[in-house]
Structures are given as structure tokens and as C-alpha cells.
């Protein structure tokens, strides 16, 4: 590896599986000291042990980001302590995706999804961005979604939260960019890792796209390394589509 993130610290939420885990592993491989955050201590320890076995630096910090400002502030404080007093890179990855349509969604579910997907990263960024400013700079990377801009007949609630996150990305870039904190987002396409020999039901959504297949968590992690590193120093307020061309090109099903 090129050690593009040497001497940097990073907090990755929802880092015990899938995209979050891949980002934490990629950051550590590039030299960052990473806080792996999530609800499962068992899975968190597994991720940390793997990173350390590969020669990287990582620690687990338990967090149940329920949308309350208190939970986000607690995580910010503990991550800052574990990382030696500063967080250089924040990745707002944690989120939940309940199935169902608009008419199937009750108020409790609505409030819970907005709490986890929008309120939690809002207050976590509010807690950490000012400290980044005082430290001379930092980076915030949000996770959006391709269905924030391309409607599908299910998942309206989730897609609306990701639309909010992508809007916050632009607003935060305007709010914090001039003070040294770059804010960008990644919009993943259909990302799944099915067992060998099996076809995931979501595969059909990538038929007819330029990529022609689902993406991997590692592809998203590579984009996150780019946005966290110096190569993207002139990139502010963008939503980077890493979706196999799903939103850019007309899909013509075979």
C-alpha cells in the first residue's frame, strides 16, 4: 500500500460489516489509526483483530446511534479519546434499511429510520467538525445511495433519508469548507457479496448497466480512501457515484 493516510485518525460508523468494515480495513491498510464503531462488540472485535493482524492500528468503540444528540456526542468524545485527542476523518456510514412501501410504513419506523440515518450523522458531524476546524482541518465522508436520485417502487423512506444526507453534504461543504474541513459523499450502487455460487436477488437491478453486475464493499472503500486523502484536496461538496453506471446511463435490459 502507498500509506496515503499515514498519521491520520479516522472514525467509521457502522464499521462492523459490509461497506463500513471495508472502509475501516482500507483506511488502516493506508496507515490510518481507525476507530471501528458499531453495536456489536463481537463483530467489532473481529474487525479490529483482523486489522491488527495485518499490521494496522484499530480500536473498537461501541455505539448505538439512535439519533439522540447525546449518543452522537458520546461517540465523538470516546473516539477522540481513543485516537489520542483528534479525529481527522469521519465516515458517516451507519444506517438502516427497512423493507416496505410507503403505505406499509408506520410512524415508529419512520422516526427510527430518520433518527439513525439523518439525526445521528447530523449531531456526530456537529460534534466533530468544530474540533477539526480548531485542529487545522479534517474530512467528513457521508454515505448516500443511488436510490436517492433514481426512484424505485419500494424503499421510499430509506431513499428520502439518503436524499437528506446528500443535501447535508453540500450544505456542510459550504458551512465548513472555508475553515478547512472538506465534506463529500459516496453514493453506492447495488453492493452485495453473495455466497460463492449463489445469485443475489438484487443482481437484477444491475442488469443492463455499464458494469452489468453488483459492486463490492471494497469498491466503495477505494472511493473513501480517495476522498479522505490528499489527492482529493480540491474536491468539496460532491456526491461521488460508485454505482456501476446505474444512475448515469440508460438501463436497457437484455
Short mmCIF file of C-alpha atoms in Angstrom, two decimals:
data_model
loop_
_atom_site.label_atom_id
_atom_site.label_comp_id
_atom_site.label_asym_id
_atom_site.label_seq_id
_atom_site.Cartn_x
_atom_site.Cartn_y
_atom_site.Cartn_z
CA UNK A 1 0.00 0.00 0.00
CA UNK A 2 1.03 3.61 -0.52
CA UNK A 3 0.21 4.68 3.06
CA UNK A 4 -1.85 7.60 1.80
CA UNK A 5 -3.45 8.07 5.21
CA UNK A 6 -0.34 7.74 7.36
CA UNK A 7 -0.50 9.64 10.66
CA UNK A 8 -4.23 10.26 10.30
CA UNK A 9 -7.03 9.19 12.56
CA UNK A 10 -10.48 8.08 11.44
CA UNK A 11 -13.86 7.21 12.90
CA UNK A 12 -16.05 4.91 10.78
CA UNK A 13 -19.59 4.35 11.98
CA UNK A 14 -21.36 1.09 11.20
CA UNK A 15 -17.93 -0.44 10.65
CA UNK A 16 -18.59 -3.98 11.85
CA UNK A 17 -19.84 -5.30 8.49
CA UNK A 18 -20.20 -4.74 4.75
CA UNK A 19 -19.23 -1.27 3.44
CA UNK A 20 -18.24 0.17 6.81
CA UNK A 21 -15.94 -2.75 7.54
CA UNK A 22 -14.30 -2.49 4.11
CA UNK A 23 -13.69 1.24 4.63
CA UNK A 24 -12.16 0.69 8.08
CA UNK A 25 -9.89 -2.03 6.70
CA UNK A 26 -8.85 0.08 3.71
CA UNK A 27 -8.10 3.13 5.88
CA UNK A 28 -5.97 1.04 8.24
CA UNK A 29 -4.11 -0.52 5.31
CA UNK A 30 -3.28 3.00 4.15
CA UNK A 31 -1.79 3.90 7.53
CA UNK A 32 -4.69 5.47 9.45
CA UNK A 33 -5.48 4.71 13.08
CA UNK A 34 -9.14 3.71 12.87
CA UNK A 35 -11.95 3.58 15.39
CA UNK A 36 -14.33 0.82 14.36
CA UNK A 37 -17.75 1.78 15.68
CA UNK A 38 -20.94 -0.26 15.85
CA UNK A 39 -23.46 -2.00 18.05
CA UNK A 40 -21.93 -5.49 18.09
CA UNK A 41 -18.85 -5.80 20.26
CA UNK A 42 -18.22 -9.32 18.95
CA UNK A 43 -18.17 -8.27 15.31
CA UNK A 44 -16.24 -5.13 16.20
CA UNK A 45 -13.51 -7.14 17.89
CA UNK A 46 -13.34 -9.40 14.85
CA UNK A 47 -12.74 -6.41 12.56
CA UNK A 48 -10.16 -4.90 14.90
CA UNK A 49 -8.35 -8.22 15.30
CA UNK A 50 -8.16 -8.60 11.53
CA UNK A 51 -6.78 -5.11 11.06
CA UNK A 52 -4.18 -5.59 13.77
CA UNK A 53 -3.17 -8.99 12.38
CA UNK A 54 -2.46 -7.25 9.07
CA UNK A 55 -0.24 -4.71 10.81
CA UNK A 56 -2.76 -1.88 11.08
CA UNK A 57 -4.00 0.18 14.00
CA UNK A 58 -7.62 -0.06 15.13
CA UNK A 59 -9.79 0.07 18.22
CA UNK A 60 -13.45 -0.72 18.75
CA UNK A 61 -15.85 1.78 20.31
CA UNK A 62 -19.37 0.59 20.98
CA UNK A 63 -22.11 2.94 19.83
CA UNK A 64 -25.85 2.67 19.35
CA UNK A 65 -26.54 5.73 17.26
CA UNK A 66 -30.23 6.16 17.98
CA UNK A 67 -30.44 9.70 16.68
CA UNK A 68 -30.13 11.42 20.02
CA UNK A 69 -27.59 14.19 20.25
CA UNK A 70 -26.28 12.58 23.43
CA UNK A 71 -25.41 9.29 21.71
CA UNK A 72 -23.58 11.06 18.91
CA UNK A 73 -21.69 13.31 21.31
CA UNK A 74 -20.71 10.34 23.46
CA UNK A 75 -19.27 8.53 20.45
CA UNK A 76 -17.45 11.67 19.32
CA UNK A 77 -15.88 12.09 22.74
CA UNK A 78 -14.85 8.46 23.15
CA UNK A 79 -13.44 8.19 19.62
CA UNK A 80 -11.45 11.39 20.16
CA UNK A 81 -10.03 9.99 23.40
CA UNK A 82 -9.10 6.62 21.87
CA UNK A 83 -7.48 8.30 18.87
CA UNK A 84 -5.23 10.44 21.04
CA UNK A 85 -7.16 13.68 21.03
CA UNK A 86 -8.28 14.18 17.45
CA UNK A 87 -10.41 12.73 14.66
CA UNK A 88 -9.11 13.68 11.23
CA UNK A 89 -11.63 11.74 9.15
CA UNK A 90 -15.27 11.00 9.95
CA UNK A 91 -17.18 8.47 7.86
CA UNK A 92 -20.94 8.62 8.45
CA UNK A 93 -21.80 5.13 7.26
CA UNK A 94 -24.19 3.65 9.84
CA UNK A 95 -27.74 3.30 8.59
CA UNK A 96 -30.77 1.04 8.48
CA UNK A 97 -32.94 -0.02 5.54
CA UNK A 98 -36.36 -1.38 6.46
CA UNK A 99 -38.25 -3.09 3.65
CA UNK A 100 -41.69 -1.99 2.63
CA UNK A 101 -43.66 0.62 0.77
CA UNK A 102 -44.98 3.99 1.88
CA UNK A 103 -48.36 2.59 2.88
CA UNK A 104 -46.69 -0.20 4.87
CA UNK A 105 -44.62 2.23 6.95
CA UNK A 106 -45.81 3.18 10.42
CA UNK A 107 -44.81 6.30 12.32
CA UNK A 108 -42.49 4.46 14.70
CA UNK A 109 -40.50 3.03 11.81
CA UNK A 110 -40.39 6.42 10.08
CA UNK A 111 -38.99 8.12 13.17
CA UNK A 112 -36.45 5.35 13.82
CA UNK A 113 -35.06 5.40 10.28
CA UNK A 114 -34.71 9.17 10.24
CA UNK A 115 -33.13 9.06 13.69
CA UNK A 116 -30.42 6.60 12.65
CA UNK A 117 -29.86 7.72 9.06
CA UNK A 118 -30.14 11.52 9.41
CA UNK A 119 -30.16 12.74 13.01
CA UNK A 120 -27.24 10.59 14.16
CA UNK A 121 -24.78 11.75 11.46
CA UNK A 122 -26.08 15.31 11.83
CA UNK A 123 -25.20 15.50 15.52
CA UNK A 124 -21.99 13.48 15.11
CA UNK A 125 -20.78 15.93 12.47
CA UNK A 126 -21.88 18.83 14.68
CA UNK A 127 -19.75 17.37 17.48
CA UNK A 128 -16.61 16.68 15.44
CA UNK A 129 -16.42 19.30 12.68
CA UNK A 130 -15.65 22.23 15.04
CA UNK A 131 -12.78 20.24 16.56
CA UNK A 132 -11.46 19.57 13.05
CA UNK A 133 -11.57 23.31 12.38
CA UNK A 134 -9.60 24.02 15.56
CA UNK A 135 -7.06 21.34 14.61
CA UNK A 136 -6.47 22.93 11.23
CA UNK A 137 -8.61 20.72 9.01
CA UNK A 138 -10.34 17.42 8.51
CA UNK A 139 -12.59 15.39 6.27
CA UNK A 140 -16.19 14.20 6.51
CA UNK A 141 -17.43 11.47 4.19
CA UNK A 142 -21.13 10.65 4.10
CA UNK A 143 -22.74 7.58 2.58
CA UNK A 144 -25.64 8.35 0.26
CA UNK A 145 -27.37 5.97 -2.14
CA UNK A 146 -28.23 5.72 -5.81
CA UNK A 147 -31.93 5.47 -4.95
CA UNK A 148 -31.80 8.99 -3.52
CA UNK A 149 -31.93 10.21 -7.13
CA UNK A 150 -33.44 7.33 -9.09
CA UNK A 151 -36.86 6.28 -7.88
CA UNK A 152 -37.76 2.65 -7.26
CA UNK A 153 -41.20 1.40 -6.17
CA UNK A 154 -40.04 0.29 -2.71
CA UNK A 155 -37.86 1.92 -0.08
CA UNK A 156 -39.25 5.45 -0.25
CA UNK A 157 -38.45 6.07 3.40
CA UNK A 158 -34.82 4.98 3.12
CA UNK A 159 -34.25 6.83 -0.14
CA UNK A 160 -35.60 10.03 1.37
CA UNK A 161 -33.11 9.80 4.25
CA UNK A 162 -30.26 9.37 1.80
CA UNK A 163 -31.51 12.36 -0.15
CA UNK A 164 -31.29 14.32 3.09
CA UNK A 165 -27.73 13.10 3.69
CA UNK A 166 -26.66 14.14 0.20
CA UNK A 167 -28.20 17.59 0.74
CA UNK A 168 -26.39 17.88 4.07
CA UNK A 169 -23.16 17.05 2.27
CA UNK A 170 -23.48 20.15 0.10
CA UNK A 171 -24.65 22.33 2.99
CA UNK A 172 -21.79 21.20 5.23
CA UNK A 173 -19.28 21.77 2.44
CA UNK A 174 -20.48 25.37 2.31
CA UNK A 175 -20.52 25.68 6.10
CA UNK A 176 -17.16 24.11 6.95
CA UNK A 177 -15.12 24.09 3.74
CA UNK A 178 -13.66 27.56 4.04
CA UNK A 179 -12.48 26.63 7.53
CA UNK A 180 -10.51 23.61 6.36
CA UNK A 181 -12.99 20.76 6.62
CA UNK A 182 -13.82 19.04 3.35
CA UNK A 183 -17.21 17.33 3.16
CA UNK A 184 -18.16 14.89 0.40
CA UNK A 185 -20.35 11.86 -0.08
CA UNK A 186 -20.24 8.50 -1.81
CA UNK A 187 -23.36 7.19 -3.49
CA UNK A 188 -23.02 3.41 -3.75
CA UNK A 189 -24.94 1.34 -6.26
CA UNK A 190 -26.18 -2.16 -5.53
CA UNK A 191 -23.45 -3.57 -3.28
CA UNK A 192 -23.73 -7.11 -2.00
CA UNK A 193 -21.41 -10.07 -1.52
CA UNK A 194 -23.43 -13.24 -2.07
CA UNK A 195 -22.00 -16.63 -1.10
CA UNK A 196 -19.91 -18.29 -3.83
CA UNK A 197 -22.08 -19.86 -6.49
CA UNK A 198 -25.23 -18.02 -5.43
CA UNK A 199 -27.06 -15.20 -7.22
CA UNK A 200 -28.34 -12.37 -5.02
CA UNK A 201 -31.91 -11.21 -5.74
CA UNK A 202 -30.62 -7.61 -6.12
CA UNK A 203 -28.45 -8.66 -9.07
CA UNK A 204 -31.38 -7.96 -11.39
CA UNK A 205 -31.15 -4.23 -10.62
CA UNK A 206 -27.73 -4.07 -12.26
CA UNK A 207 -28.66 -5.82 -15.48
CA UNK A 208 -28.21 -3.52 -18.46
CA UNK A 209 -25.91 -1.13 -16.60
CA UNK A 210 -22.38 -0.38 -17.86
CA UNK A 211 -20.93 -2.59 -15.10
CA UNK A 212 -23.51 -5.30 -15.61
CA UNK A 213 -23.11 -6.63 -12.09
CA UNK A 214 -23.28 -5.70 -8.44
CA UNK A 215 -20.44 -3.86 -6.76
CA UNK A 216 -18.32 -4.89 -3.81
CA UNK A 217 -17.71 -3.17 -0.47
CA UNK A 218 -14.06 -2.86 -1.47
CA UNK A 219 -15.01 -0.68 -4.45
CA UNK A 220 -16.74 1.76 -2.11
CA UNK A 221 -13.79 1.64 0.28
CA UNK A 222 -11.40 2.65 -2.51
CA UNK A 223 -13.52 5.73 -3.17
CA UNK A 224 -13.49 6.57 0.54
CA UNK A 225 -9.68 6.36 0.63
CA UNK A 226 -9.57 8.79 -2.28
CA UNK A 227 -11.90 11.27 -0.59
CA UNK A 228 -10.01 11.01 2.69
CA UNK A 229 -6.59 11.55 1.11
CA UNK A 230 -4.67 14.46 -0.31
CA UNK A 231 -5.47 13.51 -3.92
CA UNK A 232 -8.97 14.92 -3.42
CA UNK A 233 -7.88 18.17 -1.78
CA UNK A 234 -9.80 20.23 -4.37
CA UNK A 235 -13.00 18.16 -4.05
CA UNK A 236 -15.74 19.78 -1.95
CA UNK A 237 -19.46 19.10 -1.68
CA UNK A 238 -19.56 16.38 -4.31
CA UNK A 239 -21.54 13.16 -4.35
CA UNK A 240 -19.29 10.56 -5.94
CA UNK A 241 -21.35 7.91 -7.73
CA UNK A 242 -19.79 4.48 -7.30
CA UNK A 243 -22.68 2.56 -8.76
CA UNK A 244 -21.54 0.80 -11.91
CA UNK A 245 -23.22 3.48 -14.02
CA UNK A 246 -26.66 2.79 -12.57
CA UNK A 247 -27.66 6.47 -12.35
CA UNK A 248 -25.56 7.81 -15.24
CA UNK A 249 -26.59 5.62 -18.15
CA UNK A 250 -29.92 4.41 -19.51
CA UNK A 251 -30.50 0.84 -18.44
CA UNK A 252 -31.50 -1.40 -21.33
CA UNK A 253 -32.46 -4.80 -20.02
CA UNK A 254 -31.42 -7.77 -22.10
#
